[in-house]
mmCIF file of C-alpha atoms in Angstrom:
data_model
loop_
_atom_site.group_PDB
_atom_site.id
_atom_site.type_symbol
_atom_site.label_atom_id
_atom_site.label_comp_id
_atom_site.label_asym_id
_atom_site.label_seq_id
_atom_site.Cartn_x
_atom_site.Cartn_y
_atom_site.Cartn_z
ATOM 1 C CA MET A 29 134.004 55.138 86.061
ATOM 2 C CA LYS A 30 133.803 58.398 88.056
ATOM 3 C CA SER A 31 133.168 58.214 91.741
ATOM 4 C CA ASP A 32 130.677 60.455 93.587
ATOM 5 C CA ASP A 33 133.744 61.847 94.805
ATOM 6 C CA ASP A 34 135.544 63.240 91.824
ATOM 7 C CA PHE A 35 135.447 66.984 91.066
ATOM 8 C CA ARG A 36 137.570 69.162 88.725
ATOM 9 C CA VAL A 37 139.545 72.069 89.733
ATOM 10 C CA ARG A 38 139.019 75.663 87.550
ATOM 11 C CA PRO A 39 141.805 77.753 88.938
ATOM 12 C CA GLY A 40 141.035 81.467 88.484
ATOM 13 C CA ARG A 41 142.972 84.746 89.292
ATOM 14 C CA ILE A 42 143.237 85.239 93.104
ATOM 15 C CA ARG A 43 141.292 88.573 93.887
ATOM 16 C CA SER A 44 143.751 91.183 95.037
ATOM 17 C CA ARG A 45 142.533 94.013 97.413
ATOM 18 C CA ALA A 46 145.789 95.707 96.570
ATOM 19 C CA ALA A 47 143.913 98.584 93.893
ATOM 20 C CA GLN A 48 141.049 98.952 96.757
ATOM 21 C CA ARG A 49 143.567 99.860 99.302
ATOM 22 C CA ALA A 50 145.058 102.281 96.711
ATOM 23 C CA ARG A 51 141.994 103.872 96.307
ATOM 24 C CA PRO A 52 141.243 107.454 97.960
ATOM 25 C CA PHE A 53 139.591 106.910 101.367
ATOM 26 C CA ILE A 54 136.452 108.946 100.163
ATOM 27 C CA PHE A 55 135.480 106.254 97.627
ATOM 28 C CA GLN A 56 136.285 103.837 99.781
ATOM 29 C CA ALA A 57 134.000 105.489 102.784
ATOM 30 C CA LEU A 58 131.110 105.839 99.548
ATOM 31 C CA ALA A 59 131.421 102.158 98.574
ATOM 32 C CA ALA A 60 131.059 100.968 102.533
ATOM 33 C CA ALA A 61 127.749 103.280 102.938
ATOM 34 C CA GLN A 62 126.245 101.624 99.742
ATOM 35 C CA ARG A 63 127.451 98.245 101.275
ATOM 36 C CA ALA A 64 125.522 99.011 104.553
ATOM 37 C CA GLY A 65 122.373 99.891 102.768
ATOM 38 C CA GLY A 66 123.124 103.750 102.268
ATOM 39 C CA HIS A 67 122.279 105.557 99.015
ATOM 40 C CA ILE A 68 124.733 108.482 97.330
ATOM 41 C CA SER A 69 122.345 111.297 96.074
ATOM 42 C CA ARG A 70 122.746 113.176 92.882
ATOM 43 C CA LYS A 71 124.767 115.755 95.112
ATOM 44 C CA GLY A 72 127.059 113.120 96.571
ATOM 45 C CA ASN A 73 125.447 112.957 99.779
ATOM 46 C CA VAL A 74 125.318 109.828 101.834
ATOM 47 C CA ILE A 75 121.468 109.579 102.747
ATOM 48 C CA SER A 76 119.974 107.018 105.233
ATOM 49 C CA SER A 77 118.932 103.682 103.714
ATOM 50 C CA ARG A 78 114.986 104.626 103.774
ATOM 51 C CA ALA A 79 116.074 106.455 100.738
ATOM 52 C CA SER A 80 117.906 103.250 98.999
ATOM 53 C CA THR A 81 117.390 102.100 95.441
ATOM 54 C CA PHE A 82 114.869 99.539 96.887
ATOM 55 C CA GLY A 83 112.267 102.477 97.861
ATOM 56 C CA ARG A 84 111.211 104.103 101.266
ATOM 57 C CA GLY A 85 109.117 102.695 103.292
ATOM 58 C CA ARG A 86 110.008 98.825 103.311
ATOM 59 C CA SER A 87 110.502 98.486 107.159
ATOM 60 C CA ALA A 88 107.541 100.517 107.967
ATOM 61 C CA SER A 89 105.247 98.276 105.834
ATOM 62 C CA ILE A 90 106.332 95.517 108.247
ATOM 63 C CA ARG A 91 105.547 97.769 111.470
ATOM 64 C CA ALA A 92 102.100 98.760 109.942
ATOM 65 C CA ASN A 93 101.353 94.818 109.555
ATOM 66 C CA ARG A 94 101.766 94.282 113.056
ATOM 67 C CA LEU A 95 98.765 96.264 113.680
ATOM 68 C CA ILE A 96 96.451 94.344 111.953
ATOM 69 C CA THR A 97 94.138 91.588 113.236
ATOM 70 C CA GLY A 98 91.238 89.523 112.246
ATOM 71 C CA ARG A 99 89.174 92.204 113.128
ATOM 72 C CA SER A 100 90.659 94.833 111.522
ATOM 73 C CA ARG A 101 88.370 96.794 108.938
ATOM 74 C CA GLY A 102 89.325 96.178 105.214
ATOM 75 C CA ALA A 103 90.561 98.853 102.446
ATOM 76 C CA VAL A 104 91.550 98.087 99.054
ATOM 77 C CA VAL A 105 94.183 100.168 97.548
ATOM 78 C CA LYS A 106 95.328 100.385 93.810
ATOM 79 C CA ALA A 107 98.350 102.290 92.736
ATOM 80 C CA ARG A 108 100.151 103.106 89.644
ATOM 81 C CA VAL A 109 103.447 104.649 89.305
ATOM 82 C CA VAL A 110 102.975 107.174 86.113
ATOM 83 C CA ARG A 111 106.128 108.121 84.068
ATOM 84 C CA GLU A 112 105.993 111.451 81.998
ATOM 85 C CA PHE A 113 106.932 111.028 78.557
ATOM 86 C CA ARG A 114 106.233 112.603 75.135
ATOM 87 C CA GLY A 115 102.729 111.264 74.024
ATOM 88 C CA SER A 116 101.214 110.500 76.924
ATOM 89 C CA THR A 117 97.865 111.695 78.350
ATOM 90 C CA PRO A 118 98.486 115.258 80.216
ATOM 91 C CA LEU A 119 98.060 114.896 83.897
ATOM 92 C CA ALA A 120 95.796 118.030 83.662
ATOM 93 C CA ALA A 121 93.626 116.257 81.485
ATOM 94 C CA HIS A 122 93.360 113.474 84.218
ATOM 95 C CA LEU A 123 92.755 115.663 87.168
ATOM 96 C CA LYS A 124 89.878 117.353 84.843
ATOM 97 C CA TYR A 125 88.242 114.171 84.439
ATOM 98 C CA LEU A 126 88.356 113.204 87.872
ATOM 99 C CA GLY A 127 86.811 116.580 88.698
ATOM 100 C CA ARG A 128 83.754 115.907 86.576
ATOM 101 C CA GLU A 129 80.330 116.530 87.650
ATOM 102 C CA GLY A 130 78.026 113.770 89.012
ATOM 103 C CA VAL A 131 80.852 112.011 90.996
ATOM 104 C CA SER A 132 80.478 113.700 94.460
ATOM 105 C CA ARG A 133 77.985 112.758 97.074
ATOM 106 C CA ASP A 134 75.474 115.620 96.377
ATOM 107 C CA GLY A 135 76.107 115.078 92.526
ATOM 108 C CA GLU A 136 77.821 117.881 91.808
ATOM 109 C CA LYS A 137 80.700 118.927 90.329
ATOM 110 C CA ALA A 138 83.561 117.355 92.722
ATOM 111 C CA LYS A 139 86.377 119.714 94.252
ATOM 112 C CA MET A 140 89.979 118.802 94.630
ATOM 113 C CA PHE A 141 91.251 118.613 98.308
ATOM 114 C CA GLY A 142 94.844 118.692 99.657
ATOM 115 C CA PRO A 143 96.637 118.621 103.165
ATOM 116 C CA ASP A 144 95.299 122.251 104.150
ATOM 117 C CA GLY A 145 91.793 122.471 102.933
ATOM 118 C CA ASP A 146 88.965 121.461 100.979
ATOM 119 C CA GLU A 147 89.773 123.097 97.988
ATOM 120 C CA ALA A 148 93.199 122.847 95.942
ATOM 121 C CA ASP A 149 94.220 124.232 92.610
ATOM 122 C CA HIS A 150 94.803 121.110 90.386
ATOM 123 C CA ASP A 151 96.108 123.079 87.528
ATOM 124 C CA ALA A 152 98.867 124.422 90.216
ATOM 125 C CA PHE A 153 99.724 120.911 90.938
ATOM 126 C CA SER A 154 99.877 120.043 87.452
ATOM 127 C CA ASP A 155 102.257 122.609 86.856
ATOM 128 C CA ARG A 156 104.329 121.464 89.607
ATOM 129 C CA CYS A 157 104.244 117.826 88.269
ATOM 130 C CA ARG A 158 105.290 119.163 84.924
ATOM 131 C CA ASP A 159 109.201 118.455 85.176
ATOM 132 C CA ASP A 160 109.007 115.396 87.574
ATOM 133 C CA ARG A 161 110.319 111.894 86.151
ATOM 134 C CA HIS A 162 106.977 110.395 87.558
ATOM 135 C CA HIS A 163 104.366 110.826 89.706
ATOM 136 C CA PHE A 164 101.673 108.235 91.731
ATOM 137 C CA ARG A 165 98.127 107.658 91.174
ATOM 138 C CA PHE A 166 96.468 105.896 94.432
ATOM 139 C CA ILE A 167 92.688 104.961 94.579
ATOM 140 C CA VAL A 168 92.068 104.055 98.161
ATOM 141 C CA SER A 169 88.313 102.446 98.975
ATOM 142 C CA PRO A 170 87.738 101.648 102.709
ATOM 143 C CA ASP A 171 85.390 99.034 103.019
ATOM 144 C CA ASP A 172 82.969 100.575 105.074
ATOM 145 C CA ALA A 173 82.990 104.278 103.134
ATOM 146 C CA GLN A 174 79.456 104.909 103.802
ATOM 147 C CA GLU A 175 79.690 104.426 107.732
ATOM 148 C CA LEU A 176 82.799 106.278 107.617
ATOM 149 C CA GLY A 177 81.135 109.463 105.527
ATOM 150 C CA ASP A 178 84.304 111.682 105.685
ATOM 151 C CA LEU A 179 86.866 110.380 102.874
ATOM 152 C CA LYS A 180 88.451 113.650 103.104
ATOM 153 C CA SER A 181 89.481 113.435 106.372
ATOM 154 C CA PHE A 182 90.143 109.664 106.133
ATOM 155 C CA ALA A 183 92.367 110.427 103.272
ATOM 156 C CA ARG A 184 94.632 113.256 105.092
ATOM 157 C CA GLY A 185 95.136 111.049 108.194
ATOM 158 C CA LEU A 186 96.428 108.111 105.798
ATOM 159 C CA MET A 187 98.940 110.750 104.174
ATOM 160 C CA VAL A 188 100.076 112.230 107.254
ATOM 161 C CA ASP A 189 101.275 108.194 108.070
ATOM 162 C CA MET A 190 102.842 107.970 104.712
ATOM 163 C CA GLU A 191 105.107 111.157 105.587
ATOM 164 C CA ARG A 192 106.057 109.565 108.772
ATOM 165 C CA ASP A 193 106.640 106.124 107.343
ATOM 166 C CA LEU A 194 108.422 107.417 104.074
ATOM 167 C CA GLY A 195 110.399 110.232 106.118
ATOM 168 C CA THR A 196 109.415 113.013 103.579
ATOM 169 C CA LYS A 197 106.731 115.389 103.236
ATOM 170 C CA LEU A 198 104.501 114.661 100.240
ATOM 171 C CA ASP A 199 103.033 116.682 97.697
ATOM 172 C CA TRP A 200 99.713 115.583 96.873
ATOM 173 C CA ILE A 201 96.082 116.268 95.819
ATOM 174 C CA GLY A 202 92.810 114.335 96.276
ATOM 175 C CA ILE A 203 89.441 114.041 95.501
ATOM 176 C CA ASP A 204 86.751 111.538 96.784
ATOM 177 C CA HIS A 205 84.333 109.404 94.412
ATOM 178 C CA TRP A 206 80.641 108.523 95.455
ATOM 179 C CA ASN A 207 79.197 107.629 92.184
ATOM 180 C CA THR A 208 79.774 103.876 92.402
ATOM 181 C CA GLU A 209 79.032 100.974 94.216
ATOM 182 C CA HIS A 210 82.204 101.222 96.482
ATOM 183 C CA PRO A 211 82.956 105.160 97.150
ATOM 184 C CA HIS A 212 86.904 105.721 97.166
ATOM 185 C CA VAL A 213 89.240 108.452 97.195
ATOM 186 C CA HIS A 214 91.766 109.118 94.284
ATOM 187 C CA ILE A 215 95.154 110.871 95.575
ATOM 188 C CA LEU A 216 97.862 111.797 93.473
ATOM 189 C CA VAL A 217 101.532 112.419 94.909
ATOM 190 C CA ARG A 218 104.314 114.177 93.444
ATOM 191 C CA GLY A 219 107.153 112.006 92.676
ATOM 192 C CA VAL A 220 109.605 114.374 94.380
ATOM 193 C CA ALA A 221 110.911 113.748 97.893
ATOM 194 C CA ASP A 222 111.223 116.937 99.946
ATOM 195 C CA ASP A 223 115.012 116.914 99.502
ATOM 196 C CA GLY A 224 114.766 117.374 95.914
ATOM 197 C CA GLU A 225 115.429 113.627 94.929
ATOM 198 C CA ASN A 226 112.857 111.332 93.050
ATOM 199 C CA LEU A 227 110.730 109.809 95.129
ATOM 200 C CA VAL A 228 110.962 105.691 94.980
ATOM 201 C CA ILE A 229 108.248 103.919 97.287
ATOM 202 C CA SER A 230 109.148 100.355 98.255
ATOM 203 C CA ARG A 231 106.956 97.867 96.302
ATOM 204 C CA ASP A 232 106.217 96.052 99.662
ATOM 205 C CA TYR A 233 104.930 99.487 100.833
ATOM 206 C CA ILE A 234 102.527 100.165 97.901
ATOM 207 C CA ARG A 235 101.078 96.511 97.861
ATOM 208 C CA GLN A 236 101.063 96.218 101.534
ATOM 209 C CA GLY A 237 101.980 98.812 104.117
ATOM 210 C CA MET A 238 99.713 101.753 102.362
ATOM 211 C CA ARG A 239 96.854 98.963 102.518
ATOM 212 C CA ASP A 240 97.433 98.263 106.457
ATOM 213 C CA ARG A 241 97.546 101.895 107.367
ATOM 214 C CA ALA A 242 94.323 102.627 105.812
ATOM 215 C CA SER A 243 93.398 99.688 107.327
ATOM 216 C CA ASP A 244 94.279 100.743 111.248
ATOM 217 C CA ILE A 245 93.081 104.463 110.619
ATOM 218 C CA LEU A 246 89.384 102.657 109.593
ATOM 219 C CA THR A 247 89.493 100.513 112.533
ATOM 220 C CA GLN A 248 90.483 103.228 115.149
ATOM 221 C CA THR A 249 87.813 105.496 113.473
ATOM 222 C CA LEU A 250 84.947 103.021 113.476
ATOM 223 C CA GLY A 251 85.986 100.300 116.036
ATOM 224 C CA PRO A 252 87.158 96.608 115.313
ATOM 225 C CA ARG A 253 84.706 94.290 113.454
ATOM 226 C CA THR A 254 82.045 92.601 115.600
ATOM 227 C CA ASP A 255 81.816 88.639 115.046
ATOM 228 C CA LYS A 256 78.341 89.785 113.038
ATOM 229 C CA ASP A 257 80.243 92.195 111.119
ATOM 230 C CA ILE A 258 82.696 89.519 110.067
ATOM 231 C CA ARG A 259 80.220 86.850 109.188
ATOM 232 C CA ARG A 260 77.997 88.980 107.167
ATOM 233 C CA THR A 261 81.127 89.952 105.079
ATOM 234 C CA VAL A 262 81.953 86.100 104.429
ATOM 235 C CA GLU A 263 78.282 85.455 103.814
ATOM 236 C CA ARG A 264 78.052 88.165 100.915
ATOM 237 C CA GLN A 265 81.068 86.269 99.117
ATOM 238 C CA ILE A 266 79.488 83.078 99.016
ATOM 239 C CA ASP A 267 77.398 83.735 95.424
ATOM 240 C CA THR A 268 79.770 86.544 94.358
ATOM 241 C CA GLU A 269 81.050 85.901 90.878
ATOM 242 C CA ARG A 270 84.243 87.370 91.452
ATOM 243 C CA TRP A 271 87.816 86.417 93.089
ATOM 244 C CA THR A 272 86.988 86.829 96.714
ATOM 245 C CA GLN A 273 88.844 86.999 100.031
ATOM 246 C CA LEU A 274 87.045 83.833 101.023
ATOM 247 C CA ASP A 275 88.148 82.224 97.795
ATOM 248 C CA ARG A 276 91.981 83.401 98.860
ATOM 249 C CA GLN A 277 91.488 81.588 102.467
ATOM 250 C CA LEU A 278 90.137 78.234 100.694
ATOM 251 C CA VAL A 279 93.378 78.328 98.414
ATOM 252 C CA ARG A 280 95.420 78.950 102.030
ATOM 253 C CA ASP A 281 93.464 75.974 103.270
ATOM 254 C CA ALA A 282 94.612 73.484 100.829
ATOM 255 C CA ASP A 283 97.286 70.861 101.545
ATOM 256 C CA ARG A 284 100.548 70.350 99.479
ATOM 257 C CA LEU A 285 98.462 68.312 97.248
ATOM 258 C CA GLY A 286 95.821 71.002 96.376
ATOM 259 C CA ILE A 287 93.123 69.161 98.832
ATOM 260 C CA ILE A 288 90.490 71.400 101.084
ATOM 261 C CA ASN A 289 89.782 68.769 103.599
ATOM 262 C CA LEU A 290 86.290 69.926 104.980
ATOM 263 C CA ALA A 291 85.040 67.012 106.183
ATOM 264 C CA PRO A 292 83.430 67.116 109.852
ATOM 265 C CA PRO A 293 85.842 67.031 112.406
ATOM 266 C CA GLY A 294 86.157 64.305 115.466
ATOM 267 C CA SER A 295 87.296 65.902 118.326
ATOM 268 C CA HIS A 296 88.598 69.068 117.303
ATOM 269 C CA GLN A 297 86.489 72.261 117.476
ATOM 270 C CA PRO A 298 84.614 72.439 114.166
ATOM 271 C CA ASP A 299 85.537 75.755 111.682
ATOM 272 C CA GLU A 300 82.887 78.279 112.570
ATOM 273 C CA PHE A 301 82.873 79.140 108.509
ATOM 274 C CA LEU A 302 82.872 75.776 107.700
ATOM 275 C CA THR A 303 79.122 75.744 106.376
ATOM 276 C CA LEU A 304 80.081 79.253 104.494
ATOM 277 C CA LYS A 305 83.126 77.656 102.955
ATOM 278 C CA ILE A 306 81.145 74.740 101.689
ATOM 279 C CA GLY A 307 78.445 76.997 100.319
ATOM 280 C CA ARG A 308 81.179 78.735 98.290
ATOM 281 C CA LEU A 309 82.602 75.680 97.132
ATOM 282 C CA ARG A 310 79.220 74.502 95.875
ATOM 283 C CA LYS A 311 78.811 77.709 93.987
ATOM 284 C CA LEU A 312 82.520 77.077 92.241
ATOM 285 C CA GLU A 313 81.402 73.730 91.379
ATOM 286 C CA ARG A 314 78.250 74.883 89.727
ATOM 287 C CA LEU A 315 80.642 77.332 87.583
ATOM 288 C CA GLY A 316 83.096 74.569 86.946
ATOM 289 C CA LEU A 317 85.792 75.688 89.022
ATOM 290 C CA ALA A 318 85.832 73.446 92.158
ATOM 291 C CA SER A 319 85.230 69.638 92.346
ATOM 292 C CA GLU A 320 84.297 67.142 95.469
ATOM 293 C CA ILE A 321 86.244 64.566 95.010
ATOM 294 C CA ARG A 322 85.547 62.490 98.040
ATOM 295 C CA PRO A 323 82.898 63.325 100.707
ATOM 296 C CA GLY A 324 84.333 66.517 102.248
ATOM 297 C CA GLN A 325 87.228 66.820 100.320
ATOM 298 C CA TRP A 326 87.439 69.655 97.683
ATOM 299 C CA THR A 327 89.837 70.787 94.908
ATOM 300 C CA ILE A 328 89.929 74.566 93.148
ATOM 301 C CA ALA A 329 90.603 74.583 89.342
ATOM 302 C CA GLU A 330 94.095 75.979 88.618
ATOM 303 C CA GLU A 331 92.306 78.853 86.346
ATOM 304 C CA ALA A 332 89.489 79.661 88.998
ATOM 305 C CA GLU A 333 91.221 82.860 89.874
ATOM 306 C CA THR A 334 91.629 84.015 86.110
ATOM 307 C CA THR A 335 88.202 83.035 85.604
ATOM 308 C CA LEU A 336 86.616 84.677 88.460
ATOM 309 C CA HIS A 337 88.475 87.882 87.373
ATOM 310 C CA ALA A 338 87.289 87.630 84.094
ATOM 311 C CA LEU A 339 83.583 87.173 85.221
ATOM 312 C CA GLY A 340 83.725 90.029 87.781
ATOM 313 C CA GLU A 341 84.915 92.333 84.818
ATOM 314 C CA ARG A 342 82.145 91.054 82.786
ATOM 315 C CA GLY A 343 79.460 91.897 85.382
ATOM 316 C CA ASP A 344 81.035 95.513 85.681
ATOM 317 C CA ILE A 345 80.844 95.956 82.292
ATOM 318 C CA ILE A 346 76.955 94.548 82.071
ATOM 319 C CA LYS A 347 76.322 96.918 84.955
ATOM 320 C CA ARG A 348 77.678 99.888 82.983
ATOM 321 C CA MET A 349 75.719 99.171 79.787
ATOM 322 C CA HIS A 350 72.482 98.584 81.712
ATOM 323 C CA ARG A 351 72.946 102.131 83.603
ATOM 324 C CA SER A 352 73.500 103.802 80.274
ATOM 325 C CA ILE A 353 70.397 102.464 78.648
ATOM 326 C CA SER A 354 68.463 103.274 81.326
ATOM 327 C CA ASP A 355 69.727 106.630 81.640
ATOM 328 C CA HIS A 356 68.599 107.269 78.009
ATOM 329 C CA SER A 357 65.323 105.126 78.154
ATOM 330 C CA VAL A 358 66.657 102.561 75.634
ATOM 331 C CA GLU A 359 64.950 99.175 75.741
ATOM 332 C CA ARG A 360 67.440 96.192 74.746
ATOM 333 C CA GLY A 361 67.636 92.859 75.941
ATOM 334 C CA ALA A 362 70.706 91.143 77.681
ATOM 335 C CA ALA A 363 71.043 89.194 74.147
ATOM 336 C CA ASP A 364 71.842 92.469 72.563
ATOM 337 C CA TYR A 365 74.708 93.619 74.417
ATOM 338 C CA VAL A 366 78.141 93.180 72.997
ATOM 339 C CA LEU A 367 80.739 93.402 75.592
ATOM 340 C CA ALA A 368 83.932 93.556 73.821
ATOM 341 C CA ALA A 369 83.014 95.527 70.355
ATOM 342 C CA GLY A 370 85.598 97.071 68.282
ATOM 343 C CA GLN A 371 88.007 94.167 68.774
ATOM 344 C CA THR A 372 87.040 93.174 65.213
ATOM 345 C CA ALA A 373 86.748 95.206 61.724
ATOM 346 C CA GLU A 374 83.059 95.331 62.051
ATOM 347 C CA PRO A 375 81.868 98.797 61.336
ATOM 348 C CA ILE A 376 79.739 100.467 64.365
ATOM 349 C CA ILE A 377 77.789 103.177 63.764
ATOM 350 C CA GLY A 378 75.028 104.739 66.383
ATOM 351 C CA ARG A 379 74.015 106.911 69.017
ATOM 352 C CA LEU A 380 76.727 107.564 71.955
ATOM 353 C CA LEU A 381 75.125 106.872 75.134
ATOM 354 C CA GLU A 382 78.102 107.056 77.641
ATOM 355 C CA ARG A 383 81.790 107.666 77.739
ATOM 356 C CA GLY A 384 84.461 107.746 80.492
ATOM 357 C CA LEU A 385 87.535 106.330 82.244
ATOM 358 C CA ASP A 386 87.589 102.495 81.799
ATOM 359 C CA ASP A 387 90.306 102.259 84.478
ATOM 360 C CA GLU A 388 90.770 105.396 86.403
ATOM 361 C CA LEU A 389 94.711 104.652 86.986
ATOM 362 C CA ARG A 390 96.022 103.571 83.789
ATOM 363 C CA GLY A 391 93.771 106.187 81.695
ATOM 364 C CA SER A 392 92.045 103.566 79.670
ATOM 365 C CA ALA A 393 88.514 104.940 78.447
ATOM 366 C CA TYR A 394 85.161 102.940 77.253
ATOM 367 C CA ALA A 395 81.948 104.346 75.124
ATOM 368 C CA VAL A 396 79.112 102.907 75.138
ATOM 369 C CA VAL A 397 76.839 102.899 71.561
ATOM 370 C CA ASP A 398 73.405 102.205 70.764
ATOM 371 C CA GLY A 399 74.327 101.009 67.415
ATOM 372 C CA VAL A 400 71.969 101.070 64.249
ATOM 373 C CA ASP A 401 71.983 97.225 63.968
ATOM 374 C CA GLY A 402 69.866 97.242 67.033
ATOM 375 C CA ARG A 403 72.736 96.108 69.640
ATOM 376 C CA VAL A 404 74.448 97.914 72.283
ATOM 377 C CA HIS A 405 78.388 98.212 72.197
ATOM 378 C CA HIS A 406 80.678 98.524 74.775
ATOM 379 C CA ILE A 407 83.923 99.559 73.558
ATOM 380 C CA ARG A 408 87.289 100.075 74.866
ATOM 381 C CA PHE A 409 89.912 102.674 73.881
ATOM 382 C CA GLN A 410 93.752 103.430 74.745
ATOM 383 C CA ASP A 411 92.737 106.838 76.227
ATOM 384 C CA LEU A 412 89.869 109.389 76.583
ATOM 385 C CA ASP A 413 90.976 111.102 73.828
ATOM 386 C CA ALA A 414 90.110 108.328 71.482
ATOM 387 C CA THR A 415 86.330 108.333 72.655
ATOM 388 C CA GLY A 416 86.026 112.074 70.896
ATOM 389 C CA ASP A 417 84.359 115.024 72.109
ATOM 390 C CA SER A 418 81.104 114.811 71.053
ATOM 391 C CA ALA A 419 78.152 115.129 73.524
ATOM 392 C CA PRO A 420 76.145 112.074 74.523
ATOM 393 C CA GLY A 421 73.187 111.564 72.051
ATOM 394 C CA SER A 422 75.309 112.319 68.960
ATOM 395 C CA ILE A 423 75.812 109.988 66.219
ATOM 396 C CA VAL A 424 79.289 108.360 66.117
ATOM 397 C CA GLU A 425 81.261 105.889 63.991
ATOM 398 C CA LEU A 426 83.824 103.727 65.286
ATOM 399 C CA ARG A 427 87.015 103.785 63.111
ATOM 400 C CA HIS A 428 90.124 101.509 62.798
ATOM 401 C CA TYR A 429 93.521 102.866 62.332
ATOM 402 C CA LYS A 430 97.221 102.249 62.923
ATOM 403 C CA ASP A 431 99.448 104.288 64.710
ATOM 404 C CA ALA A 432 103.130 105.351 64.181
ATOM 405 C CA LYS A 433 104.386 102.408 65.465
ATOM 406 C CA GLY A 434 102.075 99.969 63.373
ATOM 407 C CA ARG A 435 99.962 98.942 66.177
ATOM 408 C CA GLY A 436 96.091 98.835 65.474
ATOM 409 C CA ARG A 437 94.154 101.334 67.218
ATOM 410 C CA VAL A 438 90.471 102.498 67.572
ATOM 411 C CA ALA A 439 88.484 105.734 67.746
ATOM 412 C CA LEU A 440 85.331 107.571 67.638
ATOM 413 C CA ALA A 441 84.225 109.953 65.106
ATOM 414 C CA ILE A 442 81.500 112.388 65.102
ATOM 415 C CA ARG A 443 78.819 111.478 62.064
ATOM 416 C CA SER A 444 76.357 113.971 63.512
ATOM 417 C CA ASP A 445 76.360 116.718 66.164
ATOM 418 C CA PHE A 446 72.498 116.616 66.357
ATOM 419 C CA SER A 447 71.186 114.565 69.623
ATOM 420 C CA VAL A 448 69.003 111.745 68.460
#
């Protein structure tokens, strides 16, 4: 019988440093620089750790977070790194779509802007990106964009902060959009630093640091949030059918068993948002996503976040379809909405009401078709090219095919150019 102290020796080769000592000094120095967090560029130069393989901006994201308080104004930042490869949607086409009519504040055709002026040449920017390995696409949406008003100046200030954080000048172009419920600015950045090396940005900076910088600029411009502002923001989240900041807070409030204790405290100061949290949990309970296991004690379902994200997306699609049929004076009830058309082989023929980008970062597209079957179909596509080039009002048909890799795809084909 073996005791707890038994162990088995596995002899191995003793590591020798003789070979390392025999290496030329320059190789030992370069190796030491890399172990210290430095990086060896393509040209053989030792550059600072901020340009390491982990990306620039790691420490800056920590510094930016120190500026954020409970009264800071918020901003949403979405980001995507787009690698250039054969068959990918050209950047020029993406820029052209971003500058389409109807997205500006006055409803006219939008104009690109840059660090030095309100008019930037998007074709020249696209040409500069032609041989780059990748580029960055950012969407920045300040919480108080309407009050802020000037998104161009806001974007320029953010890019100045980013240049300081990343330790390089940035070649970028931007455009502000006011055609949605949440005004936002698109910023595209070349994936090249000012030393000619590929620009690699830390994931921490993209995920948190950039958002904190945007939040700090917004707070400095409009001032900190008041108690009334904070309460109004939380109140708006109570009945929302999407994943909210209040939901994240409730998850953080849970103990290790997942129980959220909202029972009225005894001698302790009551939570000022107690009634709002209970109101949100009651809403989640009606959706089947929360349960009150004992008076004042709640649990949230594990699938709550996934379900609420799906509900939010569904709500966005319904708003989009309702806008399309209203713009074309089409009368259809909610029962006639087909939200996930195109996922089956069912043929769809009808009048094209609207097309556009479903995800402005990834470049995926959508189309809304008023079908001959009396229903309105919302169809998703891999890219905007798959929606065809027919004008709204044209008769189109959804066709299914397989691409070169055997994957199922869908595309719209024109049946008639005449508007109906």
